[in-house]
CSV table of C-alpha atoms in Angstrom, one decimal:
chain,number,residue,atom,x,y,z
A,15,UNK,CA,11.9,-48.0,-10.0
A,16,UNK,CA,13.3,-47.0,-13.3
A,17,UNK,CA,15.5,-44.1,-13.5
A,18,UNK,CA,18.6,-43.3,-15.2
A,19,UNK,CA,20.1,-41.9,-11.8
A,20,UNK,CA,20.4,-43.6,-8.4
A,21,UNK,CA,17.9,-41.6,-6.5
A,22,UNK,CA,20.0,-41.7,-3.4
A,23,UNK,CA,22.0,-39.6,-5.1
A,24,UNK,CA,20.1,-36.2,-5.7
A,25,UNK,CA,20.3,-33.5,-3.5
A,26,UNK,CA,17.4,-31.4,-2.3
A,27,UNK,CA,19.1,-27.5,-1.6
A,28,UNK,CA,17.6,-25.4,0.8
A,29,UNK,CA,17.4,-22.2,-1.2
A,30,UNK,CA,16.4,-24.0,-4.4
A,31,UNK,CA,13.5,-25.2,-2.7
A,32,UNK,CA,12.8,-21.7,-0.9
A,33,UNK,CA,12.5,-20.2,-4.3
A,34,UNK,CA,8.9,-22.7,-5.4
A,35,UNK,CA,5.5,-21.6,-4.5
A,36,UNK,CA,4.1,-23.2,-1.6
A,37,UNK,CA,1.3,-25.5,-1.9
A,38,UNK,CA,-1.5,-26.2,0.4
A,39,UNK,CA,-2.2,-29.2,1.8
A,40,UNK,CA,-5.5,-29.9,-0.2
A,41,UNK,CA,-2.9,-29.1,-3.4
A,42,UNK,CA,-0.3,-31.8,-2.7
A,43,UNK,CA,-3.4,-34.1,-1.9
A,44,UNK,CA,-4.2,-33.5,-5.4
A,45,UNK,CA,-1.0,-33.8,-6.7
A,46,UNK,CA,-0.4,-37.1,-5.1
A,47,UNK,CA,-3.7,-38.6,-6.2
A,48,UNK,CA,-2.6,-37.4,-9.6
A,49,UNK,CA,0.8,-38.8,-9.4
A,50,UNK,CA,-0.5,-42.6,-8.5
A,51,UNK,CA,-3.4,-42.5,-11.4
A,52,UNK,CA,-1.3,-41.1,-13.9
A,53,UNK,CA,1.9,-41.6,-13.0
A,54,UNK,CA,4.8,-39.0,-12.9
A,55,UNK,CA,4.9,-38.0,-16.9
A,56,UNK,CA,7.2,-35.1,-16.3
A,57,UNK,CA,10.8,-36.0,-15.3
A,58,UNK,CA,12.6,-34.7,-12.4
A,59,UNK,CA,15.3,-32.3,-13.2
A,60,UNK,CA,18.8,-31.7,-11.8
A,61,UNK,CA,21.7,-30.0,-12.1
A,62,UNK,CA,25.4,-31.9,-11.9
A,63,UNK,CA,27.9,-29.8,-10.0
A,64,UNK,CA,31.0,-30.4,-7.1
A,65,UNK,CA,29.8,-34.3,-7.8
A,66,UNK,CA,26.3,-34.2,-6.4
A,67,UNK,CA,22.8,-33.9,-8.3
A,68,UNK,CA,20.9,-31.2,-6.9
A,69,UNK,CA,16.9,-31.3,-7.9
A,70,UNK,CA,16.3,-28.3,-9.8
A,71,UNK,CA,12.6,-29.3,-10.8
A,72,UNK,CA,10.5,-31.9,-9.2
A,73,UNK,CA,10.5,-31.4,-5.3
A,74,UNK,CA,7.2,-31.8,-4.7
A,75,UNK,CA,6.9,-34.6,-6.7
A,76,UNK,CA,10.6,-37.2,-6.1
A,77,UNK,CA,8.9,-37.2,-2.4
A,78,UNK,CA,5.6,-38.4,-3.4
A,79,UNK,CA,7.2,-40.9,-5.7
A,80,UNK,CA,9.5,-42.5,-3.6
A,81,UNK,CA,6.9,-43.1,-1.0
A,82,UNK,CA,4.5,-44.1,-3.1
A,83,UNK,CA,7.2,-46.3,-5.4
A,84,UNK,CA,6.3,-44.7,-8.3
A,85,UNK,CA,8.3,-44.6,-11.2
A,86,UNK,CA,9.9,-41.3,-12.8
A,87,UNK,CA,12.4,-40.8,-14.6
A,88,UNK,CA,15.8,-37.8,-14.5
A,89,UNK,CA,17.1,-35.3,-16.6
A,90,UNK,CA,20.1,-33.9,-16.2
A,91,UNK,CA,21.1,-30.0,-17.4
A,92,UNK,CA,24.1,-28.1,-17.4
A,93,UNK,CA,24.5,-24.3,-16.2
A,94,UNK,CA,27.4,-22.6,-15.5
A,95,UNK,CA,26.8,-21.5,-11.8
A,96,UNK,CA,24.6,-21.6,-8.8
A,97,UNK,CA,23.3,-18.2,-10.1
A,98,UNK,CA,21.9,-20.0,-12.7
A,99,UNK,CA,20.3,-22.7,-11.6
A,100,UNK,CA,18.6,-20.1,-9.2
A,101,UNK,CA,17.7,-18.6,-12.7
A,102,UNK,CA,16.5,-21.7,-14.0
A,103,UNK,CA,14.0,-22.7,-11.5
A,104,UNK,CA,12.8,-19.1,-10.8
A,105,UNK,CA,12.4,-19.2,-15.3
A,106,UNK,CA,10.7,-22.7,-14.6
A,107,UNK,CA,8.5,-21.5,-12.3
A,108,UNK,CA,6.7,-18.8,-14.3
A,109,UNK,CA,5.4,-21.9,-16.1
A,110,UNK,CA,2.9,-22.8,-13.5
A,111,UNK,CA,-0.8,-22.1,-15.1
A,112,UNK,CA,-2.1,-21.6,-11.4
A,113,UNK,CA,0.3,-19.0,-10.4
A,114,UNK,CA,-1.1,-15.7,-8.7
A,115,UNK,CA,-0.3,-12.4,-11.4
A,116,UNK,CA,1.4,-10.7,-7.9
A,117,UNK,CA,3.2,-13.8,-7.5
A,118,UNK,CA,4.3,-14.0,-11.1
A,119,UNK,CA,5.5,-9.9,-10.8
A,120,UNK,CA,7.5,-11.1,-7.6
A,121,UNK,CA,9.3,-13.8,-9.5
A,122,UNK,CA,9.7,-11.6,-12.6
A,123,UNK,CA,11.7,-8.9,-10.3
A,124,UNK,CA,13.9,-11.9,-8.7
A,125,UNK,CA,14.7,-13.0,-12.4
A,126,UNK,CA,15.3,-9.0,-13.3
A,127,UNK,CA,17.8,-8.5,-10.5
A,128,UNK,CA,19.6,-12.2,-11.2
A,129,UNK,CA,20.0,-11.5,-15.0
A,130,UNK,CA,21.1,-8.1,-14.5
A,131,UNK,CA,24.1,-9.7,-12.0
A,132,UNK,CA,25.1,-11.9,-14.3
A,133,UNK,CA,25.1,-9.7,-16.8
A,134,UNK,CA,27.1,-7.7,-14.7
A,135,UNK,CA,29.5,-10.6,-14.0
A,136,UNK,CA,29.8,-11.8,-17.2
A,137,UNK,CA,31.1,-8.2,-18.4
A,138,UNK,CA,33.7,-8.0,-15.4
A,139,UNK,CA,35.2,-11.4,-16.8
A,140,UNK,CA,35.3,-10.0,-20.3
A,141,UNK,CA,37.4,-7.2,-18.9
A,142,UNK,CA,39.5,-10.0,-16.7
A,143,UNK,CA,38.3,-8.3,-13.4
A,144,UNK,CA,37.1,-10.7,-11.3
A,145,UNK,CA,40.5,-12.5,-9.8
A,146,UNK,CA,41.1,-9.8,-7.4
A,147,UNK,CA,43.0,-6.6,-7.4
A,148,UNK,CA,46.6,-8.2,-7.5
A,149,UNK,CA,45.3,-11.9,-9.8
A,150,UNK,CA,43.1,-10.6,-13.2
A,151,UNK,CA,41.0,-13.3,-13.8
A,152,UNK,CA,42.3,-14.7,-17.9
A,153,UNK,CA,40.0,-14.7,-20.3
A,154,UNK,CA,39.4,-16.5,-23.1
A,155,UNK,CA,39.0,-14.9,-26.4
A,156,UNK,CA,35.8,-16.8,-27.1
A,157,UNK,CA,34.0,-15.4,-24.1
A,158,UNK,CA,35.5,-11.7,-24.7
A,159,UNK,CA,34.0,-12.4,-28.5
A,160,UNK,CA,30.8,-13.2,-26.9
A,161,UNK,CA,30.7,-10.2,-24.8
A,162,UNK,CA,31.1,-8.0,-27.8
A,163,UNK,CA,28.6,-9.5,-29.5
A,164,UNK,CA,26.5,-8.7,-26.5
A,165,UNK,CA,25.7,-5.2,-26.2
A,166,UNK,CA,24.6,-4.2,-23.0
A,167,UNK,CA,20.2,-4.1,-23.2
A,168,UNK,CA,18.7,-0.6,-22.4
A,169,UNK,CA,16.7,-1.6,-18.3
A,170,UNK,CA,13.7,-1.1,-19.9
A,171,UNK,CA,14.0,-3.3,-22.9
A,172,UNK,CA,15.4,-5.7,-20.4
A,173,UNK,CA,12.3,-5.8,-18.0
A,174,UNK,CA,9.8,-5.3,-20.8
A,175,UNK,CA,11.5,-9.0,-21.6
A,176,UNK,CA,10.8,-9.9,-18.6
A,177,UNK,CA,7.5,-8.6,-18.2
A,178,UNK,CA,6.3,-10.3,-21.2
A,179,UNK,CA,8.2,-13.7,-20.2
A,180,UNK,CA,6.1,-13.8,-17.0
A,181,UNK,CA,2.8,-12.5,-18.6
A,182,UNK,CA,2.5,-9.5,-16.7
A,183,UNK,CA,2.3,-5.8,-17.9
A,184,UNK,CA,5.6,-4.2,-17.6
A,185,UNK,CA,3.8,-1.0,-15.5
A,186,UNK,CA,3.2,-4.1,-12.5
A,187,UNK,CA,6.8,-4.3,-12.9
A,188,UNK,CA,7.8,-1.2,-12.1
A,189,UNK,CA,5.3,-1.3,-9.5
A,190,UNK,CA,6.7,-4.2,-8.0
A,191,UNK,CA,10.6,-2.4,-8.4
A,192,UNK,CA,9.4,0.8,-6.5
A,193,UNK,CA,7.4,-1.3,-3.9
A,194,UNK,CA,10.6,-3.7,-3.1
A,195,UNK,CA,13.2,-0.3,-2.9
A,196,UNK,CA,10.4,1.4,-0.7
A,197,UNK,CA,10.2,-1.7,1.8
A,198,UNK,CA,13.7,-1.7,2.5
A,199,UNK,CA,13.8,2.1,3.1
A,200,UNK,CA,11.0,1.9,5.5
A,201,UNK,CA,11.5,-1.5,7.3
A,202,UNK,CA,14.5,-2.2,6.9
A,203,UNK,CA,16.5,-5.6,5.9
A,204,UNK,CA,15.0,-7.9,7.6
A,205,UNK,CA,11.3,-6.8,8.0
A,206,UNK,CA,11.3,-5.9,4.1
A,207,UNK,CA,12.8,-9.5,3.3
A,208,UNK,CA,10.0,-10.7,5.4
A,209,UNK,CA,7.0,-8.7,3.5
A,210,UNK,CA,8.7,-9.5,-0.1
A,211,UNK,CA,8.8,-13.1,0.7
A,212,UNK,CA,5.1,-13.2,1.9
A,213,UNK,CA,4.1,-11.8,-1.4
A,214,UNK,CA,6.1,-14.0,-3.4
A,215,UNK,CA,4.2,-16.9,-1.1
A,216,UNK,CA,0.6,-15.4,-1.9
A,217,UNK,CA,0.1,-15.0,1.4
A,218,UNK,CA,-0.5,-11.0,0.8
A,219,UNK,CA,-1.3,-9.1,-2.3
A,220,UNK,CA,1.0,-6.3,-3.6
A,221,UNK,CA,-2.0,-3.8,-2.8
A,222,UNK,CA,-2.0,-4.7,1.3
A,223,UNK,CA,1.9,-4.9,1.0
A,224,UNK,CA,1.4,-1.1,-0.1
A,225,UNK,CA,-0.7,-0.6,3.1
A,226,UNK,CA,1.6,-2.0,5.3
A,227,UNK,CA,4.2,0.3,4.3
A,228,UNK,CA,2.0,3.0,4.3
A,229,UNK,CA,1.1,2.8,8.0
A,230,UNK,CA,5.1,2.2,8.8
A,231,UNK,CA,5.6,5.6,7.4
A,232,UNK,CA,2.5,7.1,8.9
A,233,UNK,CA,4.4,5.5,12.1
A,234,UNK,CA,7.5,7.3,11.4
A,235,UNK,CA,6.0,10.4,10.7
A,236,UNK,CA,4.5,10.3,14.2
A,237,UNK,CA,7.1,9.8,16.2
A,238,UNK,CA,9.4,12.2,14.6
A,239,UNK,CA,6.3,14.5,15.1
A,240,UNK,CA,6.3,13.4,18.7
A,241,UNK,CA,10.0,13.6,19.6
A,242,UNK,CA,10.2,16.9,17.6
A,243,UNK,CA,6.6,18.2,18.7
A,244,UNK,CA,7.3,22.1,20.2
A,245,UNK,CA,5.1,22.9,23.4
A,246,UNK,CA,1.6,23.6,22.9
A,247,UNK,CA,1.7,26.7,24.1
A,248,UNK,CA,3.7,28.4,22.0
A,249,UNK,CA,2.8,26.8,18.5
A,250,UNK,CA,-1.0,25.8,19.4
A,251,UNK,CA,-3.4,28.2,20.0
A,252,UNK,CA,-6.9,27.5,20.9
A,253,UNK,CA,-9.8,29.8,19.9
A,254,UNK,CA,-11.1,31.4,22.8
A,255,UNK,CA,-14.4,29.7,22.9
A,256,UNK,CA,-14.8,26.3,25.0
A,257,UNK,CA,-17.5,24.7,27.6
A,258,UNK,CA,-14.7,24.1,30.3
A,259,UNK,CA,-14.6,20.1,29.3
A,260,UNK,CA,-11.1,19.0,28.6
A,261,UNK,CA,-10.6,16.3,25.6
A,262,UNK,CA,-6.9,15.5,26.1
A,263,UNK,CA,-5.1,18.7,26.7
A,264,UNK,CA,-7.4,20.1,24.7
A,265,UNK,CA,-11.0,22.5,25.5
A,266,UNK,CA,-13.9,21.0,24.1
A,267,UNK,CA,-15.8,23.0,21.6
A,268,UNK,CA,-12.1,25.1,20.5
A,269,UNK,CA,-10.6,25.3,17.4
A,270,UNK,CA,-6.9,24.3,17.8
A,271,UNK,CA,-4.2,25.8,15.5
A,272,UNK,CA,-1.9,23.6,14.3
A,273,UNK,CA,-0.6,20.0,12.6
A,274,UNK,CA,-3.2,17.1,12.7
A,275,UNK,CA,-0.4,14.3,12.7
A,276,UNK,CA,0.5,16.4,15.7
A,277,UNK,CA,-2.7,17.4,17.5
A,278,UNK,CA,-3.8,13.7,17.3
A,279,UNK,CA,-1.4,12.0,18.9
A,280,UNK,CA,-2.5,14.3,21.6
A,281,UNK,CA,-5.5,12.4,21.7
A,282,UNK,CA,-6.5,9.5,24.4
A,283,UNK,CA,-8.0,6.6,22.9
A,284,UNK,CA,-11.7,6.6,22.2
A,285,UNK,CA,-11.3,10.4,23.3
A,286,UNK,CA,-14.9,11.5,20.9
A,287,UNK,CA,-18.0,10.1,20.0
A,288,UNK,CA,-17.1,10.5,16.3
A,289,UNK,CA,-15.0,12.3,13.6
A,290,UNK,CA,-16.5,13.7,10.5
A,291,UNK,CA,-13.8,15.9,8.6
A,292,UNK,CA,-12.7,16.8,4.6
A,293,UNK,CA,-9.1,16.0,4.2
A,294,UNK,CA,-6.7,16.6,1.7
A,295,UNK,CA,-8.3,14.7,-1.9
A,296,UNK,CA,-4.7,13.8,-3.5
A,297,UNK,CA,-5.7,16.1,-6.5
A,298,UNK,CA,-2.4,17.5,-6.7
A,299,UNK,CA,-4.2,20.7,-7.6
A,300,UNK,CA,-2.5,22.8,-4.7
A,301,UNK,CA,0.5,22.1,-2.5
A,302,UNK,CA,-1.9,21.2,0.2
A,303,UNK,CA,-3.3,18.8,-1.9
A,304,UNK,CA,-0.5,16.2,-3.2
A,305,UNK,CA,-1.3,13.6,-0.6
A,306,UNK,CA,-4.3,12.1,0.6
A,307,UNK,CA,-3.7,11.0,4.3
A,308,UNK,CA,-4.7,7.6,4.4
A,309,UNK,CA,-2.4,6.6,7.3
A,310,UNK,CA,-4.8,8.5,9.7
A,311,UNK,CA,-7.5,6.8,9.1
A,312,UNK,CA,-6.3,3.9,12.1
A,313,UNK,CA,-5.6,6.9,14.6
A,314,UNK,CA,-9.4,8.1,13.8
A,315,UNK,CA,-10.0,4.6,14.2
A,316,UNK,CA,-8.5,4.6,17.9
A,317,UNK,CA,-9.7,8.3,18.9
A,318,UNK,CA,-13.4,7.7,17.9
A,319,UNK,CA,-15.7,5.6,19.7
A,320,UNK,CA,-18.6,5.9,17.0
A,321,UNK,CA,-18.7,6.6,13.7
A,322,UNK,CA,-15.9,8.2,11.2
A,323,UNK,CA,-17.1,10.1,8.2
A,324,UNK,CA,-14.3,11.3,5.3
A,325,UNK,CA,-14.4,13.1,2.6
A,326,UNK,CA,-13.4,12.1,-0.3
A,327,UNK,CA,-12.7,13.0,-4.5
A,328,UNK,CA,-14.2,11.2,-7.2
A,329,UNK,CA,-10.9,11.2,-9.2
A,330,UNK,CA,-9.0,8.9,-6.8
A,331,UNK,CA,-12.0,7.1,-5.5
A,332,UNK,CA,-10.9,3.5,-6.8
A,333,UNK,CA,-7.1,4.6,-5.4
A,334,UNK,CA,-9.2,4.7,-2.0
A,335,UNK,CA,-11.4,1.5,-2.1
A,336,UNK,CA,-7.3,0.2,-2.4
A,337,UNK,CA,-5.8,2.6,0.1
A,338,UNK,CA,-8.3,2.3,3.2
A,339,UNK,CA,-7.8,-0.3,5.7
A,340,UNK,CA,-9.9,-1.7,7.0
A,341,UNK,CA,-12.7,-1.0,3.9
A,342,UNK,CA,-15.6,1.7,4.6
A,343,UNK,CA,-18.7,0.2,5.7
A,344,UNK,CA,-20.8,2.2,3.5
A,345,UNK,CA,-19.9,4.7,0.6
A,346,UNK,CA,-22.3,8.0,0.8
A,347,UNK,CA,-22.7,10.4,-2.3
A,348,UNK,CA,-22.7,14.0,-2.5
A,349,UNK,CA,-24.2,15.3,-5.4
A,350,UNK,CA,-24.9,19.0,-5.6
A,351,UNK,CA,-25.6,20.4,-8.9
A,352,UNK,CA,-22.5,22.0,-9.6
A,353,UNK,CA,-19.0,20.1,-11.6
A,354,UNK,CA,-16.0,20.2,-10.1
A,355,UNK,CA,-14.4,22.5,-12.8
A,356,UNK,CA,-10.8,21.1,-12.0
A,357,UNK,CA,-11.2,17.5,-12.2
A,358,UNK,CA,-11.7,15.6,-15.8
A,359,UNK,CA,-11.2,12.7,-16.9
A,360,UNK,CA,-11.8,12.6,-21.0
A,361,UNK,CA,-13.2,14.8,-21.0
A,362,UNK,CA,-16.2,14.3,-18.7
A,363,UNK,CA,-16.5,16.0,-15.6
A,364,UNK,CA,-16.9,15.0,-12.1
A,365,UNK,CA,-20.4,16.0,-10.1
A,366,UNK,CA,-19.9,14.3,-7.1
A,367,UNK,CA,-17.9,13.6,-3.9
A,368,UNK,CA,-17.9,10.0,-2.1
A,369,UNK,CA,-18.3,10.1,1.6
A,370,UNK,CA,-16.8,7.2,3.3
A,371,UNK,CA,-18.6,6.2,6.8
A,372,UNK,CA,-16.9,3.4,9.0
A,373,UNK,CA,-19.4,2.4,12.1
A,374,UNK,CA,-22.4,3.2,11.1
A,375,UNK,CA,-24.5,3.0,14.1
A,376,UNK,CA,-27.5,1.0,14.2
A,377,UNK,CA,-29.7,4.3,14.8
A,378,UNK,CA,-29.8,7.4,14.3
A,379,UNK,CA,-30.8,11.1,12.6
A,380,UNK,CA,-28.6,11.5,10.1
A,381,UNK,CA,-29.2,11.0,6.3
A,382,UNK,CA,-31.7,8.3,5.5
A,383,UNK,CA,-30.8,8.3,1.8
A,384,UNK,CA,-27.1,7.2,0.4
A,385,UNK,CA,-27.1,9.8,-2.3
A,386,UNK,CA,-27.4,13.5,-0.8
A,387,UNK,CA,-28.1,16.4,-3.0
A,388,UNK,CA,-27.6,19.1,-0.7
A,389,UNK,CA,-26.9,22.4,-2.5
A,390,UNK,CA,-24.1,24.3,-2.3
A,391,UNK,CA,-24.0,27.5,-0.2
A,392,UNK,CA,-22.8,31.1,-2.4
A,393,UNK,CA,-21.9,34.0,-1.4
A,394,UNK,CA,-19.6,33.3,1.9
A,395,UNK,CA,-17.4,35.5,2.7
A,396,UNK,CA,-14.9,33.9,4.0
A,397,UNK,CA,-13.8,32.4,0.5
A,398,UNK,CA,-12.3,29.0,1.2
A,399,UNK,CA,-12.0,26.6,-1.4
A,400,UNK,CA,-13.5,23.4,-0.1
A,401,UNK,CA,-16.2,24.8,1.5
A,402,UNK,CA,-19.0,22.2,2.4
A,403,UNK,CA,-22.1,23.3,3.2
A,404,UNK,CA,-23.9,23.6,6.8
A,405,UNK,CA,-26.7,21.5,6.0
A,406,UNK,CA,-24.8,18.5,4.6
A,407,UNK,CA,-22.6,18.6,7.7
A,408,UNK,CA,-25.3,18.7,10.0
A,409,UNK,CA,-26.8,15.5,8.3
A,410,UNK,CA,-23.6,13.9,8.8
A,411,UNK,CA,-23.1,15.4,12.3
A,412,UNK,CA,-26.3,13.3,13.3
A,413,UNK,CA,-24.6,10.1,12.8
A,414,UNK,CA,-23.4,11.0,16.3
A,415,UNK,CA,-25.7,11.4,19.3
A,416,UNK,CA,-27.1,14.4,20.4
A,417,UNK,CA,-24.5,15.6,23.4
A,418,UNK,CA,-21.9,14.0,21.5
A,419,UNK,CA,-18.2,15.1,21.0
A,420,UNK,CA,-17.2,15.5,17.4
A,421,UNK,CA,-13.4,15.5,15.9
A,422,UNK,CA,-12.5,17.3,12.8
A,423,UNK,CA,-8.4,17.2,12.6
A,424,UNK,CA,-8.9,19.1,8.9
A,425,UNK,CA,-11.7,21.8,9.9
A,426,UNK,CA,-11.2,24.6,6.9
A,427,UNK,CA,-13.3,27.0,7.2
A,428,UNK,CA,-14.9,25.2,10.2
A,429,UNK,CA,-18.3,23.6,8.3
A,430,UNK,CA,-18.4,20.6,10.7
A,431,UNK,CA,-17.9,23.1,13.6
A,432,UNK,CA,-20.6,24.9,13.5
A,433,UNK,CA,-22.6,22.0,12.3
A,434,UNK,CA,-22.4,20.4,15.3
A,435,UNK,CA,-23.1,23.1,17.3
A,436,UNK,CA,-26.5,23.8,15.5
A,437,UNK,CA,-27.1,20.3,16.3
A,438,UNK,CA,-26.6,20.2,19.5
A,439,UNK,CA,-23.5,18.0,19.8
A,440,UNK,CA,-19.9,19.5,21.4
A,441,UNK,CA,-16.6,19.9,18.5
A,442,UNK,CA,-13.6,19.6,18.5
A,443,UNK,CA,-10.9,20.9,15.4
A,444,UNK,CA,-7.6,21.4,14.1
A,445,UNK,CA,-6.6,23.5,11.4
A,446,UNK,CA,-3.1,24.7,10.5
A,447,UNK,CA,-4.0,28.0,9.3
A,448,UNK,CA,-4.5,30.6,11.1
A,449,UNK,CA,-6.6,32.5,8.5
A,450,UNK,CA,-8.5,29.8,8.6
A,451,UNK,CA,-8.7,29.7,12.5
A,452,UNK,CA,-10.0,32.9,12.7
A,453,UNK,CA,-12.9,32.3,10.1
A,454,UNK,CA,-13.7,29.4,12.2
A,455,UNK,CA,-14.0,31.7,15.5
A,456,UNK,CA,-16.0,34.4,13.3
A,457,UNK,CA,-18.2,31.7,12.0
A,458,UNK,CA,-19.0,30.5,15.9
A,459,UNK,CA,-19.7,33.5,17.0
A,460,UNK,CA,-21.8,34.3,14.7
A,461,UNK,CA,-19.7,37.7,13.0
A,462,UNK,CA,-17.9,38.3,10.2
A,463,UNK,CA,-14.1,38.0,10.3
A,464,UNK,CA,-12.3,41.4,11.2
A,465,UNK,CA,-9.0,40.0,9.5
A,466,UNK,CA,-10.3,39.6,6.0
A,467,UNK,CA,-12.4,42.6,6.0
């Protein structure tokens, strides 16, 4: 077996190898049958240091040669430290053709942090601070000279290197940076070591990693909302209109003053026959509106036994195709003849809403149509800003059977309410205003509200 090295003597380190892409079995099949028609035509690479010859580049391969008695051939190269061999293969690996762009981003950020370190390290033994507080570490006037001629580089120069060494956009980045500092707020050391490294395998995508963390903090949020949750009966207040059913602690057919991520957990599982409701859009054009509440969308999930129907905005509609988990079944359009006069993009307006509908039930009376053109209504008096119409809510009200109990945790001026009562079906809703609340109990009685006239 030809080789300028005795084989016996490389070294295969644990982290080194932690720090290569995984293949799949069908892969190293491939590789193999590669290896013993062709040869290995690349040499193996290792690094000299404390005696031993640690493989820097060829682990999958010096396996597959050795059992197969193929011949290869080593290179040695020299680095100054184990941080830089890390360096090295982590550099090395963004050479793979094959490699996933979220993959490439997660290497990229490892290869940010490592050069800013020894960057770091390097300036600390220009100012001879690295022997300790008592032993200054001497140094040479070469490697002071060198660190003169080395201005620190402005972090985003730096990673815009970086980006364009990996072939990635610097904005996925960033992205990847702000994902990786979120993870560790939110789960923690371990669990966030655990998520970044199944990225970095391409076992998840940067988008579901998102998710994840997304449901950790709607998990968060509800527990502190349970442990700090005030009695019911002082901070919720329940419109004084009800068939004597109980849903939870709740009267069916009441509207329920207060928090959503608070009324729900209230909830029993499969508690309703459905939820239709119009949640915040994430338009940022009010303070109610800065965040869209994807994280609810599992509680609906658990509290529904039939279908779910959410509003949504055609500004952040591809942000939500990314956001929901698991994915809508079908995507409904509203499309009154009206713009929404807020929301632009270049220019060109937006003229319709999408409706997301999970569990679309096999039959029923609702819309027959995917694209609804139901008008607008004018002239309510109750003035709140996202009105939606009766008639397109009772369309969607009919996705649940007649007789059915229907959840809207984001009522408003209570549209899905009274919907469902026209069509026969029981309601129940939250809303934290209490304006709002009593336009809602106008509205089902059928009179105009006292407060706002």
């Amino acid at each position: 077996m030809p080789s300028n090295l005795q084989t016996s003597e490389i070294v295969t380190d644990p982290e080194f190898a932690s720090l290569l892409a995984p293949q799949s079995h069908s892969e190293m099949s491939e590789l193999e049958r590669s290896l013993n028609l062709v040869g290995c035509r690349d040499a193996l690479v290792v690094w000299f240091t404390d005696g031993k010859k640690m493989m820097l580049d060829g682990h999958k391969r010096y396996p597959i040669c050795l059992k197969n008695g193929i011949a290869f051939r080593v290179e040695a190269v020299e680095l100054e430290s184990r941080e830089h061999a890390l360096l090295w293969i982590e550099s090395n690996q963004l050479g793979r053709r094959n490699l996933p762009d979220d993959v490439r981003a997660m290497i990229a950020l490892s290869i940010l942090e490592r050069r800013s370190r020894l960057e770091r390290h390097e300036r600390a033994i220009a100012a001879g601070k690295t022997g300790g507080r008592n032993h200054p570490k001497k140094v040479s006037f070469e490697t002071a000279a060198s660190s003169k001629l080395k201005p620190k580089e402005p972090k985003e120069r730096t990673r815009a290197a970086v980006a364009e060494e990996a072939k990635i956009s610097e904005r996925k980045l960033r992205v990847v940076q702000a994902l990786r500092k979120r993870a560790f707020k939110v789960l923690g050391d371990a669990r966030a070591n655990e998520l970044l490294l199944q990225i970095r395998r391409g076992e998840i995508s940067i988008a579901a990693a998102g998710r994840t963390l997304v449901r950790a903090e709607a998990e968060q949020e509800l527990r502190a909302a349970a442990c700090n949750r005030e009695v019911l009966g002082r901070k919720g207040q329940q419109a004084e209109i009800g068939c004597g059913r109980l849903v939870g602690p709740f009267r069916c057919c009441t509207c329920v003053r207060g928090d959503a991520m608070e009324l729900l957990m209230e909830l029993p599982m499969w508690a309703v026959d459905g939820a239709v409701t119009d949640p915040p859009y994430g338009l940022r054009l009010a303070a109610w509106d800065s965040r869209v509440p994807y994280h609810l969308l599992g509680r609906f999930l658990q509290i529904s036994d039939g279908p779910v129907v959410w509003f949504g905005a055609a500004p952040v509609m591809t942000e939500a195709c990314t956001m929901f988990d698991p994915q809508p079944e079908r995507v409904l359009i509203w499309a009154p003849k009206f713009t929404l006069a807020n929301a632009r993009s270049k220019g060109i307006a937006y003229r319709f809403h999408p409706i997301y509908v999970w569990r679309v039930p096999e039959e029923h009376d609702g819309p027959t149509w995917d694209v609804l053109d139901v008008a607008t209504e004018a002239g309510n008096w109750w003035r709140h800003p996202c009105t939606k119409p009766v008639a397109l809510m009772k369309l969607l009200c009919r996705l649940v059977p007649e007789g059915g109990l229907i959840l809207d945790p984001f009522a408003g001026s209570g549209s899905t309410l009274v919907a469902a009562r026209l069509t026969g079906r029981h309601f129940l809703g939250f809303e934290m205003e209490q304006n709002y609340c009593d336009i809602i109990q106008a509205r089902l009685r059928g009179k105009p509200s006292q407060r706002l006239e």
